[in-house]
Coordinates of C-alpha atoms in Angstrom, one line a residue:
X858 CA 19.0 -52.4 -25.0
X859 CA 19.6 -48.7 -25.0
X860 CA 21.2 -48.7 -28.5
X861 CA 18.6 -51.0 -29.9
X862 CA 15.7 -48.9 -28.8
X863 CA 17.3 -45.7 -29.8
X864 CA 18.0 -47.0 -33.3
X865 CA 14.3 -47.9 -33.6
X866 CA 13.4 -44.3 -32.5
X867 CA 14.6 -42.7 -35.7
X868 CA 12.9 -45.3 -37.8
X869 CA 9.6 -44.9 -36.1
X870 CA 9.6 -41.2 -36.4
X871 CA 10.3 -41.5 -40.1
X872 CA 7.7 -44.2 -40.8
X873 CA 5.0 -43.5 -38.2
X874 CA 2.7 -41.1 -39.9
X875 CA 2.7 -42.2 -43.5
X876 CA 1.5 -45.7 -42.7
X877 CA -2.1 -46.2 -43.7
X878 CA -4.6 -47.9 -41.4
X879 CA -3.9 -45.5 -38.5
X880 CA -6.2 -42.9 -36.9
X881 CA -4.7 -39.7 -38.4
X882 CA -6.0 -36.9 -40.6
X883 CA -2.8 -36.3 -42.5
X884 CA -0.4 -38.3 -44.7
X885 CA 3.0 -36.9 -45.6
X886 CA 3.4 -34.7 -48.7
X887 CA 4.2 -37.0 -51.7
X888 CA 5.1 -36.6 -55.3
X889 CA 2.4 -37.5 -57.8
X890 CA 2.1 -38.2 -61.5
X891 CA 4.8 -38.4 -64.2
X892 CA 8.4 -38.0 -63.0
X893 CA 9.8 -34.7 -64.4
X894 CA 12.9 -34.7 -66.6
X895 CA 14.9 -32.9 -64.0
X896 CA 14.8 -36.0 -61.8
X897 CA 15.8 -38.4 -64.6
X898 CA 18.9 -36.7 -66.2
X899 CA 22.4 -37.2 -64.9
X900 CA 24.6 -34.3 -63.7
X901 CA 26.9 -34.8 -66.7
X902 CA 23.9 -34.5 -69.1
X903 CA 22.8 -31.4 -67.3
X904 CA 26.3 -30.0 -67.6
X905 CA 26.2 -30.5 -71.4
X906 CA 22.7 -29.1 -71.6
X907 CA 23.6 -25.8 -69.9
X908 CA 27.0 -25.3 -71.4
X909 CA 25.8 -23.2 -74.4
X910 CA 23.9 -20.7 -72.2
X911 CA 26.7 -20.4 -69.6
X912 CA 29.9 -19.7 -71.6
X913 CA 30.7 -16.6 -73.7
X914 CA 33.4 -16.0 -76.3
X915 CA 34.4 -13.0 -74.2
X916 CA 35.1 -15.1 -71.1
X917 CA 38.7 -14.9 -69.9
X918 CA 40.5 -18.2 -69.2
X919 CA 40.1 -18.0 -65.4
X920 CA 36.4 -17.2 -65.8
X921 CA 35.9 -20.2 -68.0
X922 CA 37.7 -22.3 -65.4
X923 CA 35.4 -21.1 -62.6
X924 CA 32.3 -21.5 -64.8
X925 CA 33.2 -25.1 -65.5
X926 CA 33.7 -25.8 -61.8
X927 CA 30.4 -24.1 -61.0
X928 CA 28.5 -26.1 -63.6
X929 CA 30.0 -29.4 -62.4
X930 CA 29.5 -28.6 -58.7
X931 CA 26.0 -27.0 -59.0
X932 CA 24.6 -29.7 -61.3
X933 CA 25.9 -32.5 -59.1
X934 CA 24.5 -30.9 -55.9
X935 CA 21.2 -30.2 -57.5
X936 CA 21.0 -33.7 -58.8
X937 CA 21.7 -35.0 -55.3
X938 CA 19.1 -32.7 -53.8
X939 CA 16.4 -33.8 -56.3
X940 CA 17.0 -37.4 -55.5
X941 CA 17.3 -36.9 -51.7
X942 CA 13.7 -37.7 -51.0
X943 CA 12.8 -34.2 -49.6
X944 CA 11.9 -32.7 -53.0
X945 CA 8.4 -33.4 -54.2
X946 CA 6.7 -32.7 -57.6
X947 CA 3.1 -32.5 -58.9
X948 CA 1.9 -32.3 -55.3
X949 CA -0.8 -30.0 -54.0
X950 CA 1.7 -27.3 -52.9
X951 CA 3.8 -27.4 -56.0
X952 CA 0.7 -27.2 -58.3
X953 CA -0.6 -24.2 -56.4
X954 CA 2.8 -22.4 -56.6
X955 CA 2.8 -23.0 -60.4
X956 CA -0.6 -21.5 -60.8
X957 CA 0.4 -18.4 -58.8
X958 CA 3.5 -18.2 -61.0
X959 CA 1.3 -18.2 -64.1
X960 CA -0.3 -15.0 -62.8
X961 CA 3.0 -13.3 -61.9
X962 CA 4.6 -14.2 -65.2
X963 CA 1.5 -13.8 -67.4
X964 CA 3.3 -11.2 -69.5
X965 CA 6.5 -13.1 -69.7
X966 CA 5.7 -16.5 -71.3
X967 CA 9.3 -17.2 -72.4
X968 CA 10.6 -16.8 -68.8
X969 CA 7.7 -18.9 -67.5
X970 CA 8.4 -21.7 -69.9
X971 CA 12.0 -22.0 -68.7
X972 CA 11.2 -22.2 -65.0
X973 CA 10.2 -25.4 -63.0
X974 CA 8.8 -25.3 -59.5
X975 CA 9.2 -27.9 -56.8
X976 CA 8.6 -28.2 -53.0
X977 CA 11.1 -29.1 -50.3
X978 CA 9.7 -30.7 -47.2
X979 CA 11.9 -28.7 -44.8
X980 CA 11.0 -26.5 -41.9
X981 CA 13.4 -23.6 -42.6
X982 CA 11.7 -20.5 -44.0
X983 CA 13.4 -20.3 -47.4
X984 CA 13.0 -20.4 -51.1
X985 CA 15.8 -20.5 -53.7
X986 CA 16.4 -20.5 -57.4
X987 CA 19.1 -22.1 -59.5
X988 CA 20.7 -21.1 -62.8
X989 CA 19.1 -24.2 -64.3
X990 CA 15.7 -22.6 -64.0
X991 CA 14.5 -24.6 -60.9
X992 CA 12.9 -22.7 -58.1
X993 CA 12.3 -24.6 -54.8
X994 CA 10.0 -23.5 -52.0
X995 CA 10.4 -25.0 -48.5
X996 CA 7.3 -26.0 -46.7
X997 CA 8.6 -23.9 -43.8
X998 CA 8.1 -20.7 -45.9
X999 CA 4.7 -21.6 -47.2
X1000 CA 3.6 -22.4 -43.6
X1001 CA 4.4 -18.8 -42.5
X1002 CA 2.8 -16.8 -45.3
X1003 CA -0.4 -15.0 -44.7
X1004 CA -1.9 -14.8 -48.2
X1005 CA -1.4 -15.6 -51.8
X1006 CA -0.1 -12.1 -52.7
X1007 CA 2.9 -12.7 -50.4
X1008 CA 3.7 -15.9 -52.2
X1009 CA 3.4 -14.1 -55.5
X1010 CA 6.1 -11.5 -54.4
X1011 CA 8.5 -14.3 -53.3
X1012 CA 8.1 -15.9 -56.7
X1013 CA 8.9 -12.6 -58.4
X1014 CA 12.0 -12.2 -56.2
X1015 CA 13.3 -15.7 -57.0
X1016 CA 12.6 -15.3 -60.7
X1017 CA 15.0 -12.3 -60.8
X1018 CA 17.7 -14.4 -59.2
X1019 CA 17.2 -16.8 -62.1
X1020 CA 17.1 -14.3 -65.0
X1021 CA 20.1 -12.3 -63.6
X1022 CA 22.1 -15.5 -63.1
X1023 CA 23.0 -14.5 -59.5
X1024 CA 24.1 -17.9 -58.5
X1025 CA 26.9 -18.3 -61.0
X1026 CA 27.8 -14.6 -60.8
X1027 CA 28.2 -14.8 -57.1
X1028 CA 30.3 -18.0 -57.3
X1029 CA 32.7 -16.5 -59.9
X1030 CA 33.1 -13.3 -58.0
X1031 CA 33.9 -15.2 -54.9
X1032 CA 36.5 -17.2 -56.7
X1033 CA 38.0 -14.1 -58.2
X1034 CA 38.2 -12.5 -54.8
X1035 CA 40.0 -15.5 -53.5
X1036 CA 42.5 -15.3 -56.3
X1037 CA 43.6 -11.9 -55.1
X1038 CA 45.2 -13.6 -52.2
X1039 CA 47.7 -16.5 -52.1
X1040 CA 45.2 -19.1 -51.0
X1041 CA 41.6 -19.6 -49.9
X1042 CA 42.6 -19.9 -46.3
X1043 CA 44.1 -16.4 -46.3
X1044 CA 41.1 -15.1 -48.1
X1045 CA 38.8 -16.4 -45.4
X1046 CA 40.8 -14.4 -42.9
X1047 CA 41.0 -11.2 -44.8
X1048 CA 38.0 -9.1 -43.6
X1049 CA 38.3 -6.5 -46.3
X1050 CA 37.8 -9.0 -49.1
X1051 CA 35.2 -10.8 -47.1
X1052 CA 33.1 -7.7 -46.6
X1053 CA 33.5 -6.8 -50.3
X1054 CA 32.2 -10.2 -51.3
X1055 CA 29.2 -9.9 -49.0
X1056 CA 28.5 -6.4 -50.2
X1057 CA 28.2 -7.7 -53.7
X1058 CA 25.9 -10.5 -52.5
X1059 CA 23.7 -7.9 -50.8
X1060 CA 23.5 -5.9 -54.0
X1061 CA 22.1 -9.0 -55.7
X1062 CA 19.4 -9.3 -53.0
X1063 CA 18.4 -5.6 -53.4
X1064 CA 18.3 -6.2 -57.2
X1065 CA 16.0 -9.2 -56.8
X1066 CA 13.7 -7.2 -54.4
X1067 CA 13.4 -4.1 -56.6
X1068 CA 13.3 -5.7 -60.1
X1069 CA 11.0 -8.4 -58.8
X1070 CA 8.6 -5.7 -57.7
X1071 CA 8.9 -3.4 -60.7
X1072 CA 9.1 -5.9 -63.5
X1073 CA 6.8 -8.7 -62.3
X1074 CA 4.8 -8.1 -59.1
X1075 CA 3.7 -4.5 -60.1
X1076 CA 2.2 -5.9 -63.3
X1077 CA -0.3 -8.0 -61.3
X1078 CA -3.4 -7.1 -59.3
X1079 CA -2.0 -8.4 -56.1
X1080 CA -2.0 -6.1 -53.0
X1081 CA 1.1 -4.0 -52.6
X1082 CA 0.8 -4.5 -48.8
X1083 CA 2.0 -8.1 -49.4
X1084 CA 5.5 -6.9 -50.0
X1085 CA 5.9 -5.5 -46.5
X1086 CA 4.2 -8.6 -45.2
X1087 CA 6.9 -10.7 -46.7
X1088 CA 9.5 -8.6 -44.9
X1089 CA 7.6 -9.4 -41.6
X1090 CA 7.8 -13.1 -42.5
X1091 CA 11.6 -12.9 -43.1
X1092 CA 12.3 -10.8 -40.0
X1093 CA 10.6 -13.2 -37.7
X1094 CA 11.2 -16.4 -39.7
X1095 CA 12.9 -18.1 -36.7
X1096 CA 9.7 -17.9 -34.6
X1097 CA 6.9 -20.6 -34.5
X1098 CA 3.6 -20.4 -36.3
X1099 CA 2.1 -18.1 -33.7
X1100 CA 2.8 -16.5 -30.4
X1101 CA 0.5 -18.0 -27.7
X1102 CA 1.3 -18.7 -24.0
X1103 CA 2.1 -22.4 -23.7
X1104 CA -0.1 -24.4 -21.3
X1105 CA 2.0 -27.2 -19.6
X1106 CA -1.3 -28.7 -18.4
X1107 CA -2.0 -30.2 -21.8
X1108 CA 0.9 -32.6 -21.1
X1109 CA -0.5 -33.9 -17.8
X1110 CA -3.8 -35.0 -16.4
X1111 CA -6.2 -34.2 -13.5
X1112 CA -4.1 -36.0 -10.9
X1113 CA -0.6 -34.5 -11.3
X1114 CA 1.0 -31.3 -12.6
X1115 CA 4.4 -30.1 -13.6
X1116 CA 6.2 -28.4 -10.6
X1117 CA 7.1 -24.7 -11.0
X1118 CA 10.8 -25.5 -10.7
X1119 CA 10.7 -27.0 -14.2
X1120 CA 9.1 -23.9 -15.7
X1121 CA 10.3 -20.5 -16.6
X1122 CA 8.8 -17.6 -14.6
X1123 CA 9.1 -15.4 -17.7
X1124 CA 10.1 -16.2 -21.2
X1125 CA 12.5 -14.0 -23.3
X1126 CA 11.0 -11.1 -25.2
X1127 CA 11.1 -11.2 -29.0
X1128 CA 13.8 -8.9 -30.4
X1129 CA 13.4 -6.6 -33.3
X1130 CA 15.7 -8.9 -35.3
X1131 CA 17.0 -6.4 -37.9
X1132 CA 19.8 -4.7 -36.0
X1133 CA 22.6 -7.3 -36.8
X1134 CA 25.9 -6.3 -38.4
X1135 CA 25.0 -6.9 -42.1
X1136 CA 28.7 -6.4 -43.1
X1137 CA 29.2 -10.1 -42.1
X1138 CA 26.0 -11.3 -43.9
X1139 CA 25.3 -12.2 -47.5
X1140 CA 21.8 -10.6 -47.1
X1141 CA 21.0 -7.0 -46.3
X1142 CA 19.1 -6.3 -43.2
X1143 CA 15.3 -6.5 -43.4
X1144 CA 15.1 -2.9 -42.3
X1145 CA 17.1 -1.7 -45.3
X1146 CA 15.1 -3.9 -47.6
X1147 CA 11.9 -2.4 -46.2
X1148 CA 13.1 1.1 -46.8
X1149 CA 14.1 0.3 -50.4
X1150 CA 10.8 -1.3 -51.3
X1151 CA 8.7 1.3 -49.6
X1152 CA 10.3 3.9 -51.9
X1153 CA 9.4 1.7 -54.9
X1154 CA 5.8 1.3 -53.8
X1155 CA 5.4 5.0 -53.1
X1156 CA 6.8 5.9 -56.5
X1157 CA 4.5 3.5 -58.3
X1158 CA 2.2 5.7 -60.5
X1159 CA -0.8 3.4 -60.4
X1160 CA -1.3 2.6 -56.7
X1161 CA -4.7 1.0 -56.4
X1162 CA -6.3 0.2 -53.1
X1163 CA -8.5 -2.4 -54.8
X1164 CA -5.6 -4.7 -55.3
X1165 CA -6.3 -8.2 -54.0
X1166 CA -4.7 -10.7 -51.6
X1167 CA -6.0 -13.6 -53.6
X1168 CA -6.3 -14.1 -57.3
X1169 CA -6.0 -17.9 -57.9
X1170 CA -7.9 -19.1 -54.8
X1171 CA -8.1 -18.2 -51.1
X1172 CA -9.5 -21.7 -50.4
X1173 CA -6.6 -23.3 -52.1
X1174 CA -4.1 -21.1 -50.3
X1175 CA -5.5 -22.0 -46.9
X1176 CA -5.4 -25.7 -47.7
X1177 CA -1.8 -25.5 -49.1
X1178 CA -0.7 -23.6 -46.0
X1179 CA -2.3 -26.1 -43.7
X1180 CA -0.5 -29.0 -45.5
X1181 CA 2.8 -27.0 -45.3
X1182 CA 2.4 -26.5 -41.6
X1183 CA 1.7 -30.2 -41.0
X1184 CA 4.7 -31.2 -43.1
X1185 CA 6.9 -28.7 -41.4
X1186 CA 5.9 -30.0 -38.0
X1187 CA 6.6 -33.6 -39.2
X1188 CA 10.0 -32.6 -40.3
X1189 CA 10.7 -30.9 -37.0
X1190 CA 10.0 -34.2 -35.3
X1191 CA 12.3 -36.1 -37.7
X1192 CA 15.0 -33.6 -37.0
X1193 CA 14.6 -34.1 -33.2
X1194 CA 13.5 -30.6 -32.6
X1195 CA 10.9 -31.9 -30.2
X1196 CA 10.2 -28.7 -28.3
X1197 CA 9.3 -26.7 -31.4
X1198 CA 7.2 -29.6 -32.8
X1199 CA 5.3 -29.7 -29.5
X1200 CA 4.7 -26.0 -29.5
X1201 CA 3.6 -25.7 -33.1
X1202 CA 1.2 -28.7 -32.5
X1203 CA -0.1 -26.9 -29.4
X1204 CA -0.8 -23.8 -31.6
X1205 CA -2.9 -25.8 -34.0
X1206 CA -4.7 -27.6 -31.2
X1207 CA -6.0 -24.3 -29.9
X1208 CA -8.2 -24.0 -33.0
X1209 CA -8.7 -27.7 -33.6
X1210 CA -8.6 -29.5 -30.2
X1211 CA -9.5 -32.9 -31.6
X1212 CA -6.8 -32.9 -34.3
X1213 CA -5.6 -36.5 -34.0
X1214 CA -2.4 -35.8 -36.0
X1215 CA -1.3 -33.0 -33.8
X1216 CA -2.1 -35.0 -30.7
X1217 CA 0.2 -37.7 -32.0
X1218 CA 2.9 -35.2 -32.8
X1219 CA 3.0 -34.3 -29.1
X1220 CA 2.9 -38.0 -28.1
X1221 CA 5.8 -38.8 -30.5
X1222 CA 7.8 -35.8 -29.5
X1223 CA 7.5 -36.6 -25.8
X1224 CA 8.4 -40.2 -26.6
X1225 CA 11.5 -39.0 -28.5
X1226 CA 12.5 -36.7 -25.7
X1227 CA 12.1 -39.5 -23.1
X1228 CA 14.2 -42.0 -25.1
X1229 CA 16.8 -39.5 -26.0
X1230 CA 17.3 -38.2 -22.4
X1231 CA 17.6 -41.8 -21.1
X1232 CA 20.4 -42.5 -23.6
X1233 CA 22.1 -39.1 -23.8
X1234 CA 21.4 -37.4 -20.5
X1235 CA 24.5 -35.2 -20.6
X1236 CA 23.5 -33.6 -23.8
X1237 CA 20.6 -31.1 -24.4
X1238 CA 17.8 -32.4 -26.7
X1239 CA 18.2 -29.5 -29.1
X1240 CA 20.4 -26.4 -28.6
X1241 CA 20.3 -24.0 -25.7
X1242 CA 16.9 -22.8 -24.5
X1243 CA 18.5 -19.4 -23.8
X1244 CA 18.8 -18.9 -27.5
X1245 CA 15.0 -19.2 -28.0
X1246 CA 12.8 -16.1 -27.9
X1247 CA 9.1 -15.9 -27.2
X1248 CA 6.5 -18.3 -25.7
X1249 CA 8.0 -21.5 -27.2
X1250 CA 11.0 -21.0 -25.0
X1251 CA 8.9 -22.5 -22.2
X1252 CA 8.8 -25.8 -24.0
X1253 CA 12.6 -25.8 -24.7
X1254 CA 13.3 -25.1 -21.0
X1255 CA 10.8 -27.7 -19.8
X1256 CA 12.3 -30.5 -21.8
X1257 CA 15.7 -29.4 -20.8
X1258 CA 15.0 -29.3 -17.1
X1259 CA 12.7 -32.3 -16.7
X1260 CA 14.4 -35.3 -15.1
X1261 CA 14.5 -38.4 -17.1
X1262 CA 11.9 -40.3 -15.1
X1263 CA 9.5 -37.3 -15.3
X1264 CA 9.8 -37.1 -19.1
X1265 CA 9.2 -40.8 -19.4
X1266 CA 6.1 -40.7 -17.1
X1267 CA 4.6 -37.7 -18.9
X1268 CA 5.2 -39.3 -22.3
X1269 CA 3.6 -42.6 -21.2
X1270 CA 0.5 -41.2 -19.6
X1271 CA -0.1 -38.8 -22.5
X1272 CA 0.3 -41.7 -25.1
X1273 CA -2.0 -43.9 -23.1
X1274 CA -4.7 -41.2 -23.0
X1275 CA -4.5 -41.1 -26.8
X1276 CA -4.5 -44.9 -26.9
X1277 CA -7.9 -44.8 -25.2
X1278 CA -9.2 -42.5 -27.9
X1279 CA -7.5 -44.5 -30.8
X1280 CA -7.0 -48.0 -29.4
X1281 CA -6.1 -49.6 -32.7
X1282 CA -3.4 -47.1 -33.7
X1283 CA -0.2 -49.0 -34.4
X1284 CA 2.1 -46.0 -33.8
X1285 CA 0.7 -45.3 -30.3
X1286 CA 0.8 -48.9 -29.3
X1287 CA 4.4 -49.1 -30.4
X1288 CA 5.6 -46.1 -28.5
X1289 CA 3.7 -47.2 -25.4
X1290 CA 5.6 -50.5 -25.5
X1291 CA 8.9 -48.7 -25.8
X1292 CA 8.1 -46.2 -23.0
X1293 CA 7.0 -48.9 -20.6
X1294 CA 10.2 -50.8 -21.4
X1295 CA 12.3 -47.7 -20.8
X1296 CA 10.5 -47.0 -17.6
X1297 CA 11.2 -50.5 -16.2
X1298 CA 14.7 -51.1 -17.7
X1299 CA 16.2 -47.6 -17.3
X1300 CA 14.4 -46.3 -14.2
X1301 CA 13.4 -49.5 -12.4
X1302 CA 9.9 -48.1 -12.0
X1303 CA 7.2 -50.7 -11.3
X1304 CA 3.5 -50.1 -10.8
X1305 CA 3.8 -50.3 -7.0
X1306 CA 5.9 -47.1 -7.2
X1307 CA 2.8 -45.1 -8.2
X1308 CA -0.2 -44.0 -6.2
X1309 CA -3.5 -45.6 -7.0
X1310 CA -5.6 -42.8 -5.4
X1311 CA -5.6 -39.1 -5.8
X1312 CA -3.4 -36.9 -3.7
X1313 CA -6.3 -35.7 -1.6
X1314 CA -6.9 -39.2 -0.3
X1315 CA -3.4 -39.4 1.1
X1316 CA -3.4 -35.9 2.5
X1317 CA -6.5 -36.9 4.4
X1318 CA -4.8 -39.9 5.8
X1319 CA -1.8 -37.8 6.7
X1320 CA -4.1 -35.6 8.9
X1321 CA -5.6 -38.7 10.6
X1322 CA -2.2 -40.2 11.2
X1323 CA -1.0 -37.3 13.2
X1324 CA -4.4 -36.6 14.9
X1325 CA -4.2 -37.6 18.6
X1326 CA -8.0 -37.3 19.0
X1327 CA -8.9 -40.0 16.5
X1328 CA -11.4 -42.6 17.6
X1329 CA -10.5 -46.3 18.2
X1330 CA -12.5 -47.2 15.1
X1331 CA -10.6 -44.7 13.0
X1332 CA -7.3 -46.0 14.4
X1333 CA -8.3 -49.6 13.5
X1334 CA -9.3 -48.5 10.0
X1335 CA -5.9 -46.9 9.4
X1336 CA -4.1 -50.2 10.3
X1337 CA -1.3 -51.5 12.4
X1338 CA 1.8 -49.7 13.5
X1339 CA 3.8 -51.0 10.5
X1340 CA 1.0 -50.0 8.1
X1341 CA 1.1 -46.5 9.7
X1342 CA 4.9 -46.3 9.3
X1343 CA 4.7 -47.3 5.6
X1344 CA 1.9 -44.8 5.0
X1345 CA 3.9 -42.0 6.7
X1346 CA 6.9 -42.7 4.5
X1347 CA 4.8 -42.8 1.4
X1348 CA 2.9 -39.6 2.3
X1349 CA 6.1 -37.8 3.1
X1350 CA 6.7 -37.7 -0.7
X1351 CA 3.6 -35.5 -1.1
X1352 CA 5.4 -32.4 0.3
X1353 CA 8.0 -32.7 -2.5
X1354 CA 7.0 -31.5 -5.9
X1355 CA 9.6 -33.6 -7.7
X1356 CA 7.7 -36.7 -6.6
X1357 CA 4.3 -35.7 -7.9
X1358 CA 4.8 -37.8 -11.1
X1359 CA 3.8 -40.7 -8.9
X1360 CA 0.2 -39.7 -9.2
X1361 CA 0.3 -39.7 -13.0
X1362 CA -1.3 -43.2 -13.3
X1363 CA -4.2 -42.9 -10.9
X1364 CA -6.8 -43.5 -13.5
X1365 CA -4.7 -46.0 -15.5
X1366 CA -4.1 -48.2 -12.5
X1367 CA -7.8 -48.8 -12.5
X1368 CA -7.7 -50.0 -16.2
X1369 CA -6.9 -53.7 -16.4
X1370 CA -5.5 -53.3 -19.9
X1371 CA -2.9 -50.8 -18.7
X1372 CA -1.9 -53.0 -15.7
X1373 CA -1.7 -56.2 -17.9
X1374 CA 0.4 -54.4 -20.5
X1375 CA 2.8 -53.1 -18.0
X1376 CA 3.2 -56.5 -16.3
X1377 CA 3.7 -58.1 -19.7
X1378 CA 6.6 -55.6 -20.5
X1379 CA 8.0 -56.3 -17.1
X1380 CA 8.3 -60.0 -17.9
X1381 CA 9.9 -59.1 -21.3
X1382 CA 12.5 -56.9 -19.6
X1383 CA 13.4 -59.6 -17.2
X1384 CA 13.8 -62.2 -20.0
X1385 CA 16.0 -59.8 -22.1
X1386 CA 18.0 -58.9 -19.0
X1387 CA 19.0 -62.5 -18.6
X1388 CA 19.9 -62.8 -22.3
X1389 CA 22.0 -59.6 -22.1
X1390 CA 23.8 -61.0 -19.0
X1391 CA 24.7 -64.2 -20.9
X1392 CA 25.8 -62.1 -23.9
X1393 CA 27.9 -59.9 -21.7
X1394 CA 29.6 -62.9 -20.2
X1395 CA 30.3 -64.3 -23.7
X1396 CA 31.8 -60.9 -24.8
X1397 CA 34.0 -60.7 -21.7
X1398 CA 35.2 -64.2 -22.3
X1399 CA 36.1 -63.4 -25.9
X1400 CA 37.9 -60.1 -24.9
X1401 CA 39.9 -62.0 -22.2
X1402 CA 41.0 -64.5 -24.8
X1403 CA 42.0 -61.8 -27.3
X1404 CA 44.1 -60.2 -24.7
X1405 CA 45.7 -63.5 -23.8
X1406 CA 46.5 -64.2 -27.5
X1407 CA 48.0 -60.7 -27.9
X1408 CA 45.5 -59.7 -30.6
X1409 CA 44.3 -56.7 -28.7
X1410 CA 47.7 -55.0 -28.8
X1411 CA 47.9 -55.3 -32.6
X1412 CA 44.3 -54.9 -33.7
X1413 CA 42.3 -53.6 -30.7
X1414 CA 39.0 -55.2 -29.5
X1415 CA 36.7 -56.7 -32.0
X1416 CA 33.1 -55.5 -32.0
X1417 CA 31.8 -59.0 -32.2
X1418 CA 30.5 -58.6 -35.8
X1419 CA 31.9 -61.0 -38.3
X1420 CA 30.3 -59.5 -41.4
X1421 CA 28.8 -56.1 -42.3
X1422 CA 26.6 -55.2 -45.3
X1423 CA 26.9 -51.6 -46.5
X1424 CA 23.9 -50.3 -48.4
X1425 CA 24.1 -47.2 -50.7
X1426 CA 20.6 -45.8 -51.1
X1427 CA 21.6 -44.2 -54.5
X1428 CA 23.7 -46.1 -57.1
X1429 CA 23.8 -45.0 -60.7
X1430 CA 25.8 -46.7 -63.4
X1431 CA 25.9 -44.6 -66.6
X1432 CA 27.4 -46.1 -69.8
X1433 CA 28.3 -43.1 -72.0
X1434 CA 30.3 -45.1 -74.5
X1435 CA 29.1 -44.8 -78.1
X1436 CA 28.2 -48.0 -79.8
X1437 CA 31.0 -49.1 -82.1
X1438 CA 30.0 -49.7 -85.7

């Protein structure tokens, strides 16, 4: 059943939150209204459409060849991206970005008419432009911005990449560099040319910074402080939404806690982040970009301290950023970055402790971690916790160090607590079923393995069990010799922190619904186990027969599947033949 339940995991995380009829305060970001033309044309049509503005009579033959390849590749990749499902249009975020762009490009109507904005539901802090005039903002970037003026500067920066045709220029220069050597493989190994290529790429970034500020941003009434604020966002883009000490107690209840052995004594400090070797990077260091922009701001003749952080709407910005943060966290869950999703949800819960969506994010992430650890215990859930800086490292370390059964118990008791708040929620009910199944099937943990009373009750019994001065009535109350032996063995676990999870269900064991549900799943596990045993015997019989027939030596073992259906989620058939007269 491992593979079956793990296959359901990805499906559930993808579908859980958008389903209506659940107790949540957020639905995923979705496209609205009429489908833009960019989503309807084929890459070959786009190729023809952009040919006139791409080629020049002065182009040499090899440049023409590279431009043709660029158009073919870039249009196909862009087409694929637009149809991938992560790009949305006419949504709340995109509409707001368009309105801010109207302010930034108010004096440049021709440029504004040629640019289309869309939003990518992705957690990375990034925005990018294409030579086709499409500029895409990731929700991860919007989630980190502090005000509208910062968004305006990023728009100005990306517009320069578009009008200067940096994408195609960078591609052609890279290809021309490669031609200076015998082949691309040798080019990749030649550090001199590699550094020269990156140097040119960094020049384009400086140009986008400086021209974006001088030509577009400086013509607006947005605060110039926003430019340095954007540099802060870029420098610390790898960090979560905020930097607050994580409280592991939010994952447990009043009857058990996470032992110190599963927690870091001290998290890694946050590095400055701008001291890397930029020779090996396509982007200049943030420090150099700051210095360059600071000179531009100082040299501006009309510096006005009355410039504003918001022109379109502060209320709309706050709403858009909230949506971007929710969407970014949703994407972190889907990408199996459970520690970061938990930490970002924890950040939001500090201000909004009754936020049902963020509570469910934590429940879903704990569930995902529990199922993953049970199936892939030898592999870390996501990366190496030592690579993480700041307070979120505590969560990465915790999920890495927690034993499988601990993770399952924490996930189940957390989900059940939410179930008591939202009893009709389908998502919570589903993951509770899976966690109970996993607890029984993978860890052989039944309800009698857990303590029905708080730790203090058993500690008091421990004292009386070893007290020679107890009265006859007290001795009788404690029970027979064999009862005392069993209690001593059970109480011995109390001195070991790794066994404290056995107190996780103290309250739940008093709830008949919980007990009935657990026992129902136990029966299901037993029935399925019998079915799997029969299935295993049938498979073994088939394998033995194939070995006897000599089929294994020629073809290997069959997987037991007679037919397979392959589904392609995107299939386009374009008939470009002209009608014959």
